[in-house]
Coordinates of C-alpha atoms and ligand atoms in Angstrom, one line a residue:
M1 CA 41.3 -14.7 -5.6
V2 CA 37.9 -13.4 -4.5
V3 CA 37.7 -9.7 -5.2
T4 CA 35.3 -7.4 -3.4
F5 CA 31.9 -7.0 -5.0
F6 CA 30.9 -3.6 -3.8
P7 CA 30.1 -1.3 -6.8
G8 CA 31.7 1.7 -5.0
F9 CA 35.1 0.0 -5.0
R10 CA 37.5 2.1 -7.1
W11 CA 40.4 0.2 -8.7
R12 CA 43.6 2.2 -8.6
P13 CA 46.6 1.4 -10.8
Q14 CA 49.0 1.2 -7.7
L15 CA 46.7 -1.0 -5.7
K16 CA 48.1 -4.5 -5.0
L17 CA 46.3 -7.6 -3.7
A18 CA 47.4 -10.3 -1.5
Q19 CA 45.7 -13.5 -0.5
V20 CA 46.3 -13.9 3.2
A21 CA 43.8 -16.7 4.0
T22 CA 43.1 -19.7 2.1
P23 CA 41.2 -22.9 2.8
E24 CA 44.5 -24.5 3.8
Q25 CA 45.4 -21.5 6.0
P26 CA 42.0 -20.0 7.1
L27 CA 41.7 -17.1 9.4
D28 CA 40.1 -17.9 12.8
L29 CA 38.5 -14.9 14.3
V30 CA 38.4 -13.6 17.8
Q31 CA 34.7 -13.8 18.1
G32 CA 34.6 -17.4 16.9
G33 CA 34.0 -17.2 13.1
C34 CA 36.4 -18.3 10.5
L35 CA 37.2 -17.0 6.9
E36 CA 38.7 -19.4 4.3
Q37 CA 39.5 -16.7 1.8
V38 CA 40.8 -13.3 2.7
T39 CA 42.2 -10.9 0.1
V40 CA 43.9 -7.7 1.2
A41 CA 44.2 -4.5 -0.9
Y42 CA 47.1 -2.4 -0.1
E43 CA 49.4 0.4 -1.5
T44 CA 53.0 1.1 -0.8
Y45 CA 55.2 4.2 -1.0
G46 CA 59.0 4.5 -1.1
Q47 CA 61.5 1.6 -1.3
L48 CA 61.9 -1.3 0.9
S49 CA 65.4 -1.4 2.3
E50 CA 67.6 -4.5 1.6
G51 CA 67.4 -5.4 5.3
H52 CA 63.6 -4.9 5.2
D53 CA 64.1 -2.6 8.2
N54 CA 62.4 0.7 7.2
V55 CA 58.8 -0.3 7.2
I56 CA 55.9 2.0 8.5
L57 CA 52.4 0.6 8.5
V58 CA 49.7 3.4 8.3
A59 CA 46.3 2.2 9.5
H60 CA 43.2 3.9 8.3
A61 CA 40.1 5.0 10.1
L62 CA 36.5 3.8 9.8
T63 CA 35.7 4.8 6.2
G64 CA 39.3 5.3 4.9
D65 CA 41.1 3.1 2.5
S66 CA 44.5 2.0 1.3
H67 CA 45.3 5.4 -0.3
P68 CA 46.6 7.8 2.2
A69 CA 48.7 9.7 -0.4
A70 CA 49.2 10.1 -4.0
H71 CA 51.9 8.0 -5.7
D72 CA 52.8 10.8 -8.2
Q73 CA 51.6 14.2 -9.5
Y74 CA 49.0 12.6 -11.6
D75 CA 47.5 10.5 -8.8
E76 CA 44.5 11.4 -6.6
Q77 CA 45.4 13.0 -3.3
G78 CA 45.0 10.7 -0.3
W79 CA 43.5 11.3 3.1
W80 CA 46.8 11.9 4.9
E81 CA 48.6 13.5 2.0
P82 CA 50.5 16.2 3.8
L83 CA 52.0 13.7 6.2
I84 CA 53.4 11.2 3.7
G85 CA 56.0 11.8 1.0
P86 CA 59.5 13.1 0.6
G87 CA 60.5 15.3 3.4
R88 CA 57.1 14.8 5.3
P89 CA 56.8 13.3 8.6
L90 CA 56.4 9.8 7.2
D91 CA 59.4 10.4 4.8
T92 CA 59.2 8.2 1.7
T93 CA 62.8 8.8 0.9
R94 CA 63.6 7.0 4.1
F95 CA 60.8 4.7 4.9
F96 CA 58.7 2.1 3.0
V97 CA 55.1 3.0 3.8
I98 CA 52.4 0.3 3.5
C99 CA 48.7 1.0 4.0
A100 CA 46.0 -1.7 3.7
N101 CA 42.3 -1.5 3.5
V102 CA 40.9 -3.2 6.7
L103 CA 39.3 -6.6 7.1
G104 CA 35.6 -6.0 6.7
G105 CA 36.0 -3.0 4.5
C106 CA 34.8 -2.4 1.0
Q107 CA 37.8 -1.0 -0.8
G108 CA 39.4 -4.1 -2.0
T109 CA 39.8 -6.2 1.1
T110 CA 37.4 -9.0 1.9
G111 CA 34.4 -7.8 3.7
P112 CA 30.6 -8.5 3.8
S113 CA 30.2 -7.3 0.1
S114 CA 32.8 -9.9 -1.1
L115 CA 31.6 -13.2 -2.5
E116 CA 31.2 -16.1 0.0
P117 CA 33.2 -18.9 -1.5
A118 CA 30.5 -21.6 -0.6
T119 CA 27.7 -19.8 -2.3
G120 CA 29.3 -17.4 -4.8
K121 CA 27.0 -14.7 -3.4
P122 CA 28.0 -11.7 -1.3
Y123 CA 28.2 -12.6 2.4
G124 CA 25.9 -9.9 3.6
M125 CA 25.2 -10.6 7.3
R126 CA 26.6 -14.1 7.0
F127 CA 30.0 -12.4 7.3
P128 CA 31.5 -13.3 10.7
E129 CA 31.8 -10.7 13.4
I130 CA 35.2 -9.0 13.2
T131 CA 37.3 -7.0 15.7
V132 CA 40.3 -4.6 15.6
K133 CA 42.5 -7.6 16.7
D134 CA 41.4 -9.5 13.6
M135 CA 42.3 -6.5 11.4
V136 CA 45.7 -6.5 12.8
R137 CA 46.2 -10.3 12.3
V138 CA 45.3 -9.8 8.7
Q139 CA 47.9 -7.1 8.4
K140 CA 50.5 -9.2 10.0
R141 CA 49.8 -12.0 7.6
L142 CA 50.2 -9.4 4.8
L143 CA 53.6 -8.4 6.2
D144 CA 54.6 -12.1 6.5
I145 CA 53.8 -12.6 2.8
L146 CA 55.9 -9.5 1.9
G147 CA 58.8 -10.8 3.9
I148 CA 58.6 -8.0 6.5
E149 CA 59.6 -9.3 10.0
H150 CA 59.8 -5.8 11.7
L151 CA 57.9 -2.6 11.8
S152 CA 59.7 0.7 12.5
L153 CA 56.4 2.4 13.1
V154 CA 52.8 1.7 13.1
V155 CA 50.6 4.9 13.0
G156 CA 46.9 5.7 12.7
G157 CA 44.0 7.9 13.8
S158 CA 40.7 6.9 15.3
M159 CA 40.1 3.2 14.3
G160 CA 43.7 3.4 12.8
G161 CA 44.9 4.5 16.2
M162 CA 43.2 1.4 17.7
Q163 CA 45.0 -0.7 15.2
A164 CA 48.2 1.0 16.2
V165 CA 48.0 0.1 19.9
Q166 CA 46.6 -3.3 19.1
W167 CA 49.8 -4.0 17.1
A168 CA 52.0 -2.9 19.9
V169 CA 50.2 -5.0 22.4
D170 CA 49.8 -8.1 20.2
Y171 CA 53.2 -8.2 18.6
P172 CA 55.7 -6.9 21.1
G173 CA 59.2 -7.0 19.5
F174 CA 57.8 -6.7 16.1
V175 CA 57.1 -2.9 16.4
D176 CA 59.7 -0.3 17.3
A177 CA 57.4 2.6 17.7
A178 CA 53.6 3.3 17.6
I179 CA 51.6 6.6 17.2
V180 CA 48.1 6.5 18.4
I181 CA 45.9 9.5 17.5
A182 CA 42.3 10.3 18.5
A183 CA 41.7 6.7 19.8
P184 CA 41.0 5.4 23.1
G185 CA 42.2 2.1 24.9
Y186 CA 38.5 0.9 24.9
S187 CA 35.3 2.1 23.4
S188 CA 33.3 4.2 25.9
P189 CA 29.5 3.5 26.4
Q190 CA 28.9 6.8 24.7
A191 CA 30.8 5.8 21.6
I192 CA 28.9 2.5 21.6
A193 CA 25.6 4.4 21.9
Y194 CA 26.4 6.6 18.8
N195 CA 27.3 3.4 17.0
R196 CA 24.1 1.7 18.0
V197 CA 21.9 4.5 16.6
G198 CA 24.0 4.5 13.4
R199 CA 23.5 0.8 12.9
Q200 CA 19.6 1.1 13.7
A201 CA 19.4 3.7 11.0
V202 CA 20.8 1.3 8.4
T203 CA 18.9 -1.8 9.5
L204 CA 15.5 0.0 10.0
D205 CA 15.7 1.0 6.3
P206 CA 13.5 -1.5 4.5
A207 CA 15.9 -1.4 1.6
W208 CA 18.4 -3.1 3.8
Q209 CA 16.7 -6.5 3.5
N210 CA 18.6 -8.1 6.2
G211 CA 21.9 -7.2 4.4
D212 CA 20.9 -9.1 1.2
Y213 CA 20.6 -5.8 -0.9
Y214 CA 23.4 -6.4 -3.4
G215 CA 22.1 -5.9 -6.9
S216 CA 19.5 -3.4 -5.7
P217 CA 20.0 0.2 -4.5
G218 CA 20.3 -0.9 -0.8
P219 CA 19.7 1.1 2.3
K220 CA 20.6 4.5 0.9
Q221 CA 18.5 6.6 3.3
G222 CA 19.6 4.6 6.3
L223 CA 23.3 4.8 5.6
A224 CA 23.0 8.5 4.8
A225 CA 21.3 9.0 8.2
A226 CA 24.0 7.0 9.9
R227 CA 26.8 8.9 8.2
A228 CA 25.1 12.3 9.3
L229 CA 25.0 11.2 12.9
G230 CA 28.7 10.0 12.5
M231 CA 29.6 13.4 11.1
I232 CA 28.1 15.2 14.1
T233 CA 30.3 13.2 16.3
Y234 CA 33.4 14.0 14.2
Q235 CA 33.0 17.7 14.5
S236 CA 32.5 20.1 17.2
E237 CA 30.1 22.9 18.3
L238 CA 32.7 25.5 17.3
S239 CA 33.4 24.1 13.9
M240 CA 29.8 23.9 13.1
A241 CA 29.1 27.4 14.3
Y242 CA 32.0 28.7 12.3
K243 CA 31.2 26.8 9.1
F244 CA 27.4 27.1 9.1
G245 CA 26.0 29.3 11.8
R246 CA 22.3 29.5 11.5
R247 CA 22.5 30.2 7.9
T248 CA 19.7 28.7 5.7
R249 CA 19.5 27.8 2.0
A250 CA 16.7 26.1 0.1
G251 CA 14.5 26.0 3.1
Q252 CA 17.0 24.2 5.3
F253 CA 19.7 25.2 7.7
E254 CA 23.2 24.9 6.0
I255 CA 24.2 22.3 8.7
E256 CA 21.3 20.2 7.4
N257 CA 22.4 20.6 3.8
Y258 CA 25.9 19.7 4.8
L259 CA 24.8 16.5 6.6
D260 CA 22.6 15.6 3.6
Y261 CA 25.5 16.1 1.3
Q262 CA 27.9 14.1 3.4
G263 CA 25.3 11.3 3.6
E264 CA 24.8 11.2 -0.2
G265 CA 28.6 11.0 -0.6
M266 CA 28.8 8.0 1.8
V267 CA 26.2 6.1 -0.1
K268 CA 28.3 6.4 -3.2
R269 CA 31.5 5.3 -1.7
F270 CA 30.7 2.8 1.2
D271 CA 29.0 -0.4 1.7
A272 CA 26.2 -0.3 4.3
N273 CA 27.2 -3.8 5.6
S274 CA 30.7 -2.9 6.0
Y275 CA 29.6 0.1 8.0
L276 CA 27.6 -2.2 10.3
Y277 CA 30.6 -4.6 10.8
L278 CA 33.2 -1.9 11.3
L279 CA 31.1 0.0 13.9
R280 CA 30.6 -3.2 15.8
A281 CA 34.4 -3.8 15.6
L282 CA 34.8 -0.3 17.2
D283 CA 32.2 -1.2 20.0
L284 CA 34.1 -4.4 20.8
F285 CA 37.5 -2.6 21.0
D286 CA 39.2 -3.0 24.3
I287 CA 42.8 -3.4 24.4
G288 CA 42.5 -5.8 27.4
T289 CA 40.5 -8.3 25.4
G290 CA 42.3 -11.7 25.3
Y291 CA 44.7 -10.8 28.2
S292 CA 44.3 -11.1 32.0
S293 CA 43.7 -7.4 32.3
Y294 CA 43.9 -4.0 30.5
E295 CA 47.1 -3.3 32.5
A296 CA 48.6 -6.7 31.6
A297 CA 47.8 -6.0 28.0
L298 CA 49.6 -2.6 28.0
A299 CA 52.6 -4.1 30.0
R300 CA 53.3 -6.3 27.0
I301 CA 54.3 -3.2 24.8
D302 CA 57.9 -2.7 24.2
A303 CA 57.5 -0.1 21.5
R304 CA 57.9 3.5 22.1
V305 CA 54.5 5.2 21.8
L306 CA 53.2 8.6 21.1
V307 CA 49.6 9.1 22.1
V308 CA 47.8 12.1 20.6
G309 CA 44.5 13.6 21.4
V310 CA 42.4 16.3 19.7
S311 CA 41.3 19.0 22.2
S312 CA 37.7 19.4 20.7
D313 CA 37.0 15.7 20.1
I314 CA 33.6 14.7 21.5
L315 CA 33.7 11.0 20.1
Y316 CA 37.0 10.0 21.8
P317 CA 37.7 13.0 24.1
P318 CA 41.4 13.8 24.9
H319 CA 41.0 12.6 28.5
Q320 CA 40.7 9.2 27.1
Q321 CA 44.0 9.4 25.3
E322 CA 45.4 10.9 28.6
E323 CA 44.1 7.8 30.5
L324 CA 45.7 5.5 27.9
A325 CA 48.9 7.3 28.1
K326 CA 49.0 7.3 31.8
A327 CA 48.2 3.6 31.9
M328 CA 50.9 2.9 29.6
R329 CA 53.4 4.7 31.6
Q330 CA 52.3 2.9 34.7
A331 CA 52.8 -0.2 32.8
G332 CA 56.5 0.8 32.3
V333 CA 55.9 1.7 28.5
Y334 CA 58.0 4.7 27.1
T335 CA 55.0 7.0 26.2
D336 CA 54.9 10.5 24.9
F337 CA 51.5 12.4 25.1
A338 CA 50.4 15.4 23.2
I339 CA 47.1 17.2 22.6
I340 CA 46.6 19.1 19.3
D341 CA 44.6 22.3 20.0
S342 CA 42.1 21.9 17.1
P343 CA 38.6 23.3 16.8
H344 CA 37.6 20.6 14.3
G345 CA 36.7 17.9 16.6
H346 CA 37.5 14.2 16.2
D347 CA 38.3 14.7 12.4
G348 CA 41.0 17.1 13.4
F349 CA 43.4 14.3 12.7
L350 CA 42.3 14.5 9.0
I351 CA 42.4 18.3 8.9
D352 CA 44.8 20.0 11.2
F353 CA 48.0 18.7 9.5
H354 CA 50.0 21.8 10.5
L355 CA 49.5 20.8 14.1
L356 CA 50.3 17.1 13.6
R357 CA 53.3 17.5 11.3
P358 CA 55.8 18.8 14.0
I359 CA 54.5 16.4 16.7
L360 CA 54.9 13.4 14.5
T361 CA 58.3 14.6 13.0
N362 CA 59.8 15.3 16.4
F363 CA 58.7 11.8 17.8
I364 CA 60.0 10.0 14.7
N365 CA 63.3 11.6 14.8
K366 CA 63.6 11.1 18.4
V367 CA 62.7 7.3 18.6
L368 CA 63.8 6.3 15.1
P369 CA 67.1 8.1 14.5
V370 CA 68.3 7.6 11.0
S371 CA 71.0 5.1 11.9
A372 CA 68.4 2.7 13.7
A373 CA 66.0 2.5 10.7
V374 CA 68.2 2.6 7.6
P375 CA 72.0 1.9 7.2
I376 CA 73.4 5.4 6.5
R377 CA 74.6 4.4 3.0
Q378 CA 71.2 3.2 2.0
W379 CA 69.6 6.3 3.4
I380 CA 71.9 8.5 1.4
K381 CA 71.0 6.5 -1.7
F382 CA 67.3 7.1 -1.0
R383 CA 67.9 10.7 -0.5
A384 CA 69.9 10.9 -3.9
S385 CA 67.3 9.1 -5.7
S386 CA 64.5 11.4 -4.3
M387 CA 66.4 14.5 -5.1
A388 CA 66.8 13.4 -8.7
Y389 CA 63.1 12.5 -8.7
L390 CA 62.2 15.9 -7.5
G391 CA 64.5 17.6 -10.1
A392 CA 67.1 18.2 -7.4
R393 CA 64.7 20.4 -5.4
L394 CA 66.1 20.8 -1.9
V395 CA 64.4 18.2 0.5
P396 CA 64.2 19.4 4.1
D397 CA 66.6 17.3 6.1
V398 CA 65.8 15.2 9.2
S399 CA 68.0 15.5 12.2
V400 CA 70.6 12.7 12.3
Ligands
ACO1 C1 41.0 8.3 7.4 C2 39.6 8.4 6.6 O1 38.9 7.6 6.7 S1 39.4 9.7 5.9 C3 38.9 9.3 4.3 C4 37.5 9.1 4.3 N1 36.9 10.3 3.8 C5 35.9 10.8 4.5 O2 35.6 10.4 5.6 C6 35.0 11.8 3.7 C7 34.1 12.5 4.7 N2 34.5 13.8 4.9 C8 35.2 14.1 6.0 O3 35.3 13.3 6.9 C9 35.8 15.4 6.0 O4 35.4 16.1 4.8 C10 37.3 15.6 6.1 C11 37.5 15.3 7.7 C12 38.0 14.6 5.4 C13 37.7 16.9 5.7 O5 36.9 17.9 6.5 P1 36.9 19.4 5.9 O6 38.0 19.7 5.0 O7 36.6 20.3 7.1 O8 35.6 19.3 5.0 P2 34.1 19.4 5.4 O9 33.8 18.5 6.5 O10 33.7 20.9 5.6 O11 33.4 18.9 4.1 C14 33.6 19.6 2.9 C15 32.6 19.2 1.8 O12 31.3 19.5 2.4 C16 30.7 20.4 1.3 N3 30.0 21.4 2.0 C17 30.4 22.4 2.8 N4 29.4 23.2 3.2 C18 28.2 22.7 2.7 C19 26.9 23.0 2.8 N5 26.4 24.0 3.6 N6 26.0 22.2 2.2 C20 26.4 21.2 1.4 N7 27.7 20.8 1.3 C21 28.6 21.6 2.0 C22 31.9 21.0 0.6 O13 31.5 21.4 -0.7 C23 32.9 19.8 0.5 O14 32.4 18.9 -0.5 P3 33.5 18.0 -1.3 O15 34.0 17.1 -0.2 O16 32.8 17.3 -2.3 O17 34.5 19.0 -1.8
HSE2 N1 35.9 10.7 9.3 C1 36.8 9.6 9.5 C2 37.1 9.2 10.8 C3 36.0 8.6 11.6 O1 36.7 8.1 12.8 C4 36.3 8.3 8.7 O2 35.0 8.5 8.2 O3 36.9 7.4 8.6

């Protein structure tokens, strides 16, 4: 198994690895490349039912990882902690939740910092171009290996939302429901423009060395600048005014200190080449790709879909989710649509959990009533075991 080389990769005890492509079963990519070795890092929560019919796939955003929630009280909190766990919208007493690091990432799944089998050196820019569709195909292979032939739900925000809608289009019949948050049906020219400048910040840093910087510090300044630009697009005028105003410290505006801090954090935890490849995958995202039209792609969906926008999102503004939801409805897809009234901008889907929680719970209870996802006897068993685990604390019930 070829394991990711990136030094910021943090091993977690609950992390599992699966080999989803081998020389005998390589992964052909949408843009024409091919990978003969693909390892996927993933984490799971809850119990897989006997019928393997209670599975939720959570898809992460651009710089996320396979750790959306803690596994126990000693574990580190995850990026969707308030949404996953006993009694939470993605209720782990009922569902088996899987989250995998994406293809092209740097948190355990094969990406540009992984070793290229032919040379034994990190791929760097020799890594093939990847798309959201490829990420989803890799997840499908992971599910095949795990013996999972059906998803109750696929859910994600931003790039995770793109994966969710891609799943619903590419694998109709496999997915009962999809929740698409703060994601468009295709990347707008404006979003591509942001990504272009982010990539330039990395590639114009002399330490980038055409991507062959492994073993040296790498393009720290370029990646930090790229992340600073990204952070601007993930927030809003209101959230910045509220958090920083025009206050200064150490000769800089606080917003400048904040962007510096976020840039430094990014350099420690993320591989610059992964950033380049994943931004490109965002640019290329168009749900119509590979189908006769955008509408024809959406017409393939037979999952029930919830599309959610964030009111202050300047990256993928809510009118883009509205357009997607309308197009789905016109294509005959059962589609619910909601906007969360959040001041936090695009990253509202990682912050305003109190707004997301009821929307997700209501949709899940509506389209996945208990009997449809888990035989009732098994559900009672899950409930009983979770009550025991929680020291018989009362767990809020879901409507049956
Ligand atoms: C699905 C995913 O991919 S998410 C998982 C990936 N993680 C990230 O993307 C981390 C990058 N961070 C983020 O995107 C955001 O922090 C979020 C969306 C996760 C959370 O947002 P918020 O809770 O509003 O946090 P905020 O953006 O204000 O940042 C807080 C951090 O900035 C620091 N900060 C705040 N103000 C300043 C300032 N003036 N100067 C310097 N640092 C500051 C805080 O100390 C805090 O640091 P910490 O993260 O080390 O504790
Ligand atoms: N801030 C999140 C969302 C970006 O879409 C991330 O870095 O993954």
